[in-house]
Amino acid sequence: MAMVVRKTRNTGPLILCFRWLVTLVFCLTVILPFSPVMADTPTPFAGRTKAKLLLSTMSPEEKIGQLFLVTFKGTETSETSQIYDLVVRRHVGGIVLSAANGNFTFPADTTTSIFELTQSLQSLSIDPKETGDPSHRIPLLLGISQEGDLYPNDQILTGLTALPDAMAIGATWKPELARKAGSVAGDELSRLGFNLYFGPSLDVLDTISGSRVDDLGVRSFGGDPFWVGEMGKNFIAGIHEGSRGRMAVISKHFPGRGGSDRPADDEVATVRKSLEQLKQIELAPFFSSTNMKNPPENITDGLSISHIRYQGFQGNIRATTKPVSFDATALSQLMGLPELQPWREAGGLLVSDNLGSPAVRKFFDPTGVAFDARQVARNALLAGNDLLYVNDFISSGDANAYETLTKTMDFFVQKFREDQAFAQRVNTSVERILAMKYRLYPSFDLETVLPSRENLDTLGQNDQVTFDIAQNAVTLISPGEADLSNVLARPPEMKERIVFFTDVITGKQCEKCPEQVTMGVDSLQKAVLRLYGPQAGGQVTGARMSSYSFGDLQQMLSGAPDTETISSDIREADWIIFSFQTISVDRPFSEAMKQFLSKRQDLVRNKKVVAFAFNAPYYLDSTDISKLTVYYALYSKIPSFVDVAARVLFQEVPSAGKLPVSVPGIGYDLIKVTIPDARQIIPLALDMPGMQSTPDISINEYPAPTQVPLFNVGDNLPLMAGIIVDQNNNPVPDGTVVRFIFTLGDEKSIVQQVETTTKGGYARTTFRIANSGLLEVRVVSEPALTSQIIRLDVPGSGGAQVTAIAPTPEPTLTKSPEPTPQITPTEVEGNFFTETRTRSLMGWLGGLIVLLVSTFGFYELASHKISVRWGVRFSLSTALVGSLGLVVYGLTPIGQPFPEIWSAMLFSGAGCLIGSGFACIWYRYPQWISGKND
């Protein structure tokens, strides 16, 4: 009898492959939620992987060089120059260019010479001909401080668009204009080859005095922490956008110098504030610009750490810190704050303030004979600074800064080799520096790093942006808007005489460059003639105008000879126009206007006296202001602002700006101004799609909602109040307290009060409807006590419809001549609808369960119905496409109210079905897949 031998398939390898597949899918889906791409915390900082790889190949000398941000004198970069040695052989991390160091040449070709200088310096670091080692080509950070308003805040005085200072931008109360200004700065500076911007200043001018001797002034956006933060992060976003991501922003002056009482370069200031006080005022804008929930472009790349001490920092009023830039304990405590720690861990860079400043020298060497720069740099690094900025960095006994710097680097290299803890500290900082450079440049080659010369053709062509800022910044300080028409009913006329007095300040682009006048003695007169003279309408004529400087006025007051003409012109004048800037005892001529108004009242009687502040608005006291007919603030002296001053004088342009700082001379307190306006009716609506409407506050109109939902007992009632405005008709600062008041029944008994705070001018809460009956909701934000009212009558069964009614009587609101556009509201935690969601662990687990169940299910089904081979094929196809569905789920933003877990299961399940469908087609039509029948 013949034996029949049946061939059986060896399914062992297939089952083994299946097990490995299941393991791979499990690992993939578990790891994905915790990978950097899927992490809940946004990670706008990239480049760390490349940085780690490059760091592992660098020598100690190369690592130490990257820590230093140096300066040099002049423009020479040849092989015999000191800067050549520092870049090529010492591998410095960056260079800061400035007018004080003579890095910029004659104004006629400033931009071209700067471009050639940055190209030359950058080529030294990345050109293989210079470096000799193509594997270690690391671009330089080329930094500049260009804060606006020309001299003395700008380093480049010609060739670029003249941008206003920060306070002028702050006076607009429009973050979008800060973004535009930042975009212009980022665009033009990056075209010149700069990739490191020192600014903006996030200092808060919370304490104002006309006798301030510090150096902040118009370099700050203002005196309210929230608005300084809003302006600051929008300016940062503009820098990033304008430079196309090729410029890193180093915000100043952490942790805040607004409370300082002396110039930072002269002496280390001591501020008596605790950490809790700092968090309320000084630190708030830095929290805003480092918030990792912001869009990546709004986040600052680094912080400049100032040399400032704090008394009572940790609560003990008798304890004083070292300068924060040298105090490891204080700086670590600051970086450990919940608001700053995520930013720091994501790669945020700390840059020391100048370690060679006179203030630092005085602190470490009060006698002036034993300044040890090496130990100063070491202390700054160990305190937590990553990048060490050194300018005029000279140890006692050394010939120059180059000698000190090379000795310091050699000292660091030795410490690196001998001290493992020091080496680890160096590696940590260098990794951060390299990561930031990789964020600027994906690859370190000439084509990527160097900008094109053709980009220079469009420099200096953004005057419209500065004019828009000027129009929105000009502020009427005195009298009030309602009284202006009474004291100044009309502009100057042809028959009237006008005398202009101008505080003239000059500056130089370089040591050998000629003096440049940023605002000339006749700048305002020329603007008036250009706009309203014989060639432009003929409202005035030059023959009846004269212009003098404050110096001329000072000489007249002192009785100097040959000043009779000035006295005569003043006596015959109908209008006297003062254009002043900073008023300081260091500039005696700057006080000429105040002395004139005080000593020569006889010369201004029955005349219209108009003053324009082209700098900070708080230098005049109440007595000075009382002697003026009208007082305006322009904040900046660049040409566009002079033009707007002329237009305001002739009443062509209204004063649209509001004071961004307190002005004691008129009793203007910014804290009181930014509280809710008591005259407003606070809008109140359901926090649901179609129910949110932005009211026209000036006319009390509330658009009707597009749909009205029904609510039952047990439902949550989502509520939104706002926009709540302050007394300047701007959204109130974030954190303003708001109370939702719920009353039940006809007797109006209060059931519950919910206290919350605003975000972007809005306040939100939810209320669970526990009982049937008439429910009424209103909201207050003291001193604003009137709001819309939401009312619904909840029956025992069925649903109640919400009705919104305006309160009676309605307060009469003053209509703003040009309402300020409101900030786009930002959704906060607890909202019913948000733009995007982060991925939760429950979502991943739900998707993983669907994936595993589908994979095993299709394997079992196909194995029993067809064969084990087809069971593996079905499970393989299901698992692969299902995993792809989970990846798509992780990368695709899904909005509420779609539940997170259902989103994951939907994506995973859809992928599994598609995969199994593909396997079915494979089984039914094998020739389509493999080209032959199976």
PDB file of N, CA and C in Angstrom, residues 455-506:
ATOM      1  N   ASN A 455      20.594  92.292  -2.021  1.00  0.00           N
ATOM      2  CA  ASN A 455      19.596  92.650  -1.008  1.00  0.00           C
ATOM      3  C   ASN A 455      19.756  94.074  -0.492  1.00  0.00           C
ATOM      4  N   LEU A 456      20.884  94.709  -0.769  1.00  0.00           N
ATOM      5  CA  LEU A 456      21.126  96.063  -0.270  1.00  0.00           C
ATOM      6  C   LEU A 456      20.276  97.104  -0.994  1.00  0.00           C
ATOM      7  N   ASP A 457      19.739  96.752  -2.145  1.00  0.00           N
ATOM      8  CA  ASP A 457      19.022  97.741  -2.963  1.00  0.00           C
ATOM      9  C   ASP A 457      17.730  98.219  -2.300  1.00  0.00           C
ATOM     10  N   THR A 458      17.167  97.419  -1.414  1.00  0.00           N
ATOM     11  CA  THR A 458      15.866  97.786  -0.830  1.00  0.00           C
ATOM     12  C   THR A 458      15.979  98.358   0.572  1.00  0.00           C
ATOM     13  N   LEU A 459      17.178  98.660   1.020  1.00  0.00           N
ATOM     14  CA  LEU A 459      17.344  99.201   2.372  1.00  0.00           C
ATOM     15  C   LEU A 459      16.807 100.630   2.457  1.00  0.00           C
ATOM     16  N   GLY A 460      16.240 100.969   3.611  1.00  0.00           N
ATOM     17  CA  GLY A 460      15.802 102.340   3.874  1.00  0.00           C
ATOM     18  C   GLY A 460      14.546 102.758   3.161  1.00  0.00           C
ATOM     19  N   GLN A 461      13.708 101.798   2.760  1.00  0.00           N
ATOM     20  CA  GLN A 461      12.512 102.135   1.987  1.00  0.00           C
ATOM     21  C   GLN A 461      11.219 101.791   2.726  1.00  0.00           C
ATOM     22  N   ASN A 462      11.243 101.886   4.034  1.00  0.00           N
ATOM     23  CA  ASN A 462      10.058 101.532   4.823  1.00  0.00           C
ATOM     24  C   ASN A 462       9.556 102.710   5.647  1.00  0.00           C
ATOM     25  N   ASP A 463       9.623 103.899   5.099  1.00  0.00           N
ATOM     26  CA  ASP A 463       9.193 105.084   5.844  1.00  0.00           C
ATOM     27  C   ASP A 463       7.696 105.086   6.153  1.00  0.00           C
ATOM     28  N   GLN A 464       6.916 104.374   5.349  1.00  0.00           N
ATOM     29  CA  GLN A 464       5.479 104.350   5.600  1.00  0.00           C
ATOM     30  C   GLN A 464       5.173 103.696   6.945  1.00  0.00           C
ATOM     31  N   VAL A 465       5.958 102.697   7.314  1.00  0.00           N
ATOM     32  CA  VAL A 465       5.751 102.042   8.605  1.00  0.00           C
ATOM     33  C   VAL A 465       5.987 103.037   9.742  1.00  0.00           C
ATOM     34  N   THR A 466       7.070 103.793   9.660  1.00  0.00           N
ATOM     35  CA  THR A 466       7.362 104.766  10.722  1.00  0.00           C
ATOM     36  C   THR A 466       6.333 105.884  10.750  1.00  0.00           C
ATOM     37  N   PHE A 467       5.818 106.268   9.589  1.00  0.00           N
ATOM     38  CA  PHE A 467       4.795 107.313   9.563  1.00  0.00           C
ATOM     39  C   PHE A 467       3.502 106.809  10.211  1.00  0.00           C
ATOM     40  N   ASP A 468       3.146 105.543   9.954  1.00  0.00           N
ATOM     41  CA  ASP A 468       1.956 104.967  10.588  1.00  0.00           C
ATOM     42  C   ASP A 468       2.102 104.937  12.101  1.00  0.00           C
ATOM     43  N   ILE A 469       3.290 104.581  12.558  1.00  0.00           N
ATOM     44  CA  ILE A 469       3.525 104.561  14.004  1.00  0.00           C
ATOM     45  C   ILE A 469       3.427 105.971  14.570  1.00  0.00           C
ATOM     46  N   ALA A 470       4.006 106.946  13.878  1.00  0.00           N
ATOM     47  CA  ALA A 470       3.976 108.326  14.358  1.00  0.00           C
ATOM     48  C   ALA A 470       2.548 108.840  14.462  1.00  0.00           C
ATOM     49  N   GLN A 471       1.724 108.562  13.461  1.00  0.00           N
ATOM     50  CA  GLN A 471       0.332 109.017  13.495  1.00  0.00           C
ATOM     51  C   GLN A 471      -0.447 108.428  14.664  1.00  0.00           C
ATOM     52  N   ASN A 472      -0.144 107.180  15.009  1.00  0.00           N
ATOM     53  CA  ASN A 472      -0.862 106.513  16.084  1.00  0.00           C
ATOM     54  C   ASN A 472      -0.246 106.742  17.450  1.00  0.00           C
ATOM     55  N   ALA A 473       0.956 107.330  17.477  1.00  0.00           N
ATOM     56  CA  ALA A 473       1.648 107.538  18.744  1.00  0.00           C
ATOM     57  C   ALA A 473       1.451 108.936  19.314  1.00  0.00           C
ATOM     58  N   VAL A 474       1.315 109.959  18.459  1.00  0.00           N
ATOM     59  CA  VAL A 474       1.254 111.332  18.944  1.00  0.00           C
ATOM     60  C   VAL A 474       0.133 111.483  19.967  1.00  0.00           C
ATOM     61  N   THR A 475       0.476 112.063  21.098  1.00  0.00           N
ATOM     62  CA  THR A 475      -0.419 112.090  22.249  1.00  0.00           C
ATOM     63  C   THR A 475      -0.628 113.513  22.744  1.00  0.00           C
ATOM     64  N   LEU A 476      -1.878 113.863  22.960  1.00  0.00           N
ATOM     65  CA  LEU A 476      -2.214 115.130  23.592  1.00  0.00           C
ATOM     66  C   LEU A 476      -2.110 114.944  25.104  1.00  0.00           C
ATOM     67  N   ILE A 477      -1.179 115.649  25.727  1.00  0.00           N
ATOM     68  CA  ILE A 477      -0.981 115.530  27.174  1.00  0.00           C
ATOM     69  C   ILE A 477      -1.808 116.559  27.927  1.00  0.00           C
ATOM     70  N   SER A 478      -1.786 117.793  27.447  1.00  0.00           N
ATOM     71  CA  SER A 478      -2.543 118.858  28.104  1.00  0.00           C
ATOM     72  C   SER A 478      -2.902 119.908  27.058  1.00  0.00           C
ATOM     73  N   PRO A 479      -4.134 120.412  27.093  1.00  0.00           N
ATOM     74  CA  PRO A 479      -5.248 120.096  27.990  1.00  0.00           C
ATOM     75  C   PRO A 479      -5.920 118.793  27.581  1.00  0.00           C
ATOM     76  N   GLY A 480      -7.064 118.489  28.151  1.00  0.00           N
ATOM     77  CA  GLY A 480      -7.816 117.314  27.755  1.00  0.00           C
ATOM     78  C   GLY A 480      -8.425 117.491  26.377  1.00  0.00           C
ATOM     79  N   GLU A 481      -8.846 116.385  25.801  1.00  0.00           N
ATOM     80  CA  GLU A 481      -9.407 116.402  24.447  1.00  0.00           C
ATOM     81  C   GLU A 481     -10.615 117.338  24.362  1.00  0.00           C
ATOM     82  N   ALA A 482     -11.426 117.357  25.391  1.00  0.00           N
ATOM     83  CA  ALA A 482     -12.638 118.166  25.362  1.00  0.00           C
ATOM     84  C   ALA A 482     -12.335 119.657  25.395  1.00  0.00           C
ATOM     85  N   ASP A 483     -11.193 120.044  25.975  1.00  0.00           N
ATOM     86  CA  ASP A 483     -10.861 121.462  26.112  1.00  0.00           C
ATOM     87  C   ASP A 483      -9.963 121.985  25.003  1.00  0.00           C
ATOM     88  N   LEU A 484      -9.484 121.103  24.140  1.00  0.00           N
ATOM     89  CA  LEU A 484      -8.518 121.529  23.125  1.00  0.00           C
ATOM     90  C   LEU A 484      -9.102 122.592  22.196  1.00  0.00           C
ATOM     91  N   SER A 485     -10.335 122.404  21.779  1.00  0.00           N
ATOM     92  CA  SER A 485     -10.925 123.359  20.835  1.00  0.00           C
ATOM     93  C   SER A 485     -11.128 124.729  21.463  1.00  0.00           C
ATOM     94  N   ASN A 486     -11.201 124.792  22.786  1.00  0.00           N
ATOM     95  CA  ASN A 486     -11.380 126.080  23.456  1.00  0.00           C
ATOM     96  C   ASN A 486     -10.076 126.871  23.535  1.00  0.00           C
ATOM     97  N   VAL A 487      -8.964 126.164  23.790  1.00  0.00           N
ATOM     98  CA  VAL A 487      -7.692 126.870  23.959  1.00  0.00           C
ATOM     99  C   VAL A 487      -6.931 127.011  22.651  1.00  0.00           C
ATOM    100  N   LEU A 488      -7.247 126.176  21.678  1.00  0.00           N
ATOM    101  CA  LEU A 488      -6.554 126.233  20.385  1.00  0.00           C
ATOM    102  C   LEU A 488      -7.577 125.944  19.298  1.00  0.00           C
ATOM    103  N   ALA A 489      -8.344 126.976  18.972  1.00  0.00           N
ATOM    104  CA  ALA A 489      -9.476 126.795  18.069  1.00  0.00           C
ATOM    105  C   ALA A 489      -9.060 126.603  16.619  1.00  0.00           C
ATOM    106  N   ARG A 490      -7.888 127.074  16.256  1.00  0.00           N
ATOM    107  CA  ARG A 490      -7.470 127.020  14.849  1.00  0.00           C
ATOM    108  C   ARG A 490      -5.956 126.885  14.765  1.00  0.00           C
ATOM    109  N   PRO A 491      -5.448 126.502  13.591  1.00  0.00           N
ATOM    110  CA  PRO A 491      -4.000 126.414  13.385  1.00  0.00           C
ATOM    111  C   PRO A 491      -3.425 127.793  13.053  1.00  0.00           C
ATOM    112  N   PRO A 492      -2.101 127.901  12.963  1.00  0.00           N
ATOM    113  CA  PRO A 492      -1.479 129.186  12.576  1.00  0.00           C
ATOM    114  C   PRO A 492      -1.967 129.663  11.209  1.00  0.00           C
ATOM    115  N   GLU A 493      -2.025 130.998  11.054  1.00  0.00           N
ATOM    116  CA  GLU A 493      -2.476 131.588   9.799  1.00  0.00           C
ATOM    117  C   GLU A 493      -1.340 132.366   9.143  1.00  0.00           C
ATOM    118  N   MET A 494      -1.569 132.748   7.883  1.00  0.00           N
ATOM    119  CA  MET A 494      -0.543 133.411   7.085  1.00  0.00           C
ATOM    120  C   MET A 494      -0.016 134.683   7.748  1.00  0.00           C
ATOM    121  N   LYS A 495      -0.894 135.445   8.387  1.00  0.00           N
ATOM    122  CA  LYS A 495      -0.502 136.739   8.945  1.00  0.00           C
ATOM    123  C   LYS A 495       0.248 136.619  10.266  1.00  0.00           C
ATOM    124  N   GLU A 496       0.267 135.445  10.858  1.00  0.00           N
ATOM    125  CA  GLU A 496       0.854 135.274  12.186  1.00  0.00           C
ATOM    126  C   GLU A 496       2.330 134.892  12.108  1.00  0.00           C
ATOM    127  N   ARG A 497       3.061 135.343  13.116  1.00  0.00           N
ATOM    128  CA  ARG A 497       4.487 135.035  13.219  1.00  0.00           C
ATOM    129  C   ARG A 497       4.686 133.819  14.135  1.00  0.00           C
ATOM    130  N   ILE A 498       5.640 132.962  13.733  1.00  0.00           N
ATOM    131  CA  ILE A 498       5.922 131.740  14.493  1.00  0.00           C
ATOM    132  C   ILE A 498       7.412 131.691  14.790  1.00  0.00           C
ATOM    133  N   VAL A 499       7.749 131.416  16.046  1.00  0.00           N
ATOM    134  CA  VAL A 499       9.144 131.222  16.446  1.00  0.00           C
ATOM    135  C   VAL A 499       9.299 129.789  16.948  1.00  0.00           C
ATOM    136  N   PHE A 500      10.281 129.088  16.376  1.00  0.00           N
ATOM    137  CA  PHE A 500      10.560 127.697  16.751  1.00  0.00           C
ATOM    138  C   PHE A 500      11.834 127.643  17.589  1.00  0.00           C
ATOM    139  N   PHE A 501      11.776 126.941  18.728  1.00  0.00           N
ATOM    140  CA  PHE A 501      12.958 126.661  19.535  1.00  0.00           C
ATOM    141  C   PHE A 501      13.151 125.141  19.593  1.00  0.00           C
ATOM    142  N   THR A 502      14.353 124.691  19.258  1.00  0.00           N
ATOM    143  CA  THR A 502      14.615 123.257  19.160  1.00  0.00           C
ATOM    144  C   THR A 502      15.833 122.875  19.989  1.00  0.00           C
ATOM    145  N   ASP A 503      15.681 121.803  20.742  1.00  0.00           N
ATOM    146  CA  ASP A 503      16.796 121.223  21.487  1.00  0.00           C
ATOM    147  C   ASP A 503      17.588 120.349  20.512  1.00  0.00           C
ATOM    148  N   VAL A 504      18.742 120.804  20.105  1.00  0.00           N
ATOM    149  CA  VAL A 504      19.541 120.138  19.067  1.00  0.00           C
ATOM    150  C   VAL A 504      20.554 119.195  19.716  1.00  0.00           C
ATOM    151  N   ILE A 505      20.556 117.950  19.263  1.00  0.00           N
ATOM    152  CA  ILE A 505      21.535 116.962  19.713  1.00  0.00           C
ATOM    153  C   ILE A 505      22.248 116.413  18.492  1.00  0.00           C
ATOM    154  N   THR A 506      23.555 116.367  18.552  1.00  0.00           N
ATOM    155  CA  THR A 506      24.343 115.855  17.433  1.00  0.00           C
ATOM    156  C   THR A 506      25.073 114.587  17.842  1.00  0.00           C
TER     157      THR A 506
END
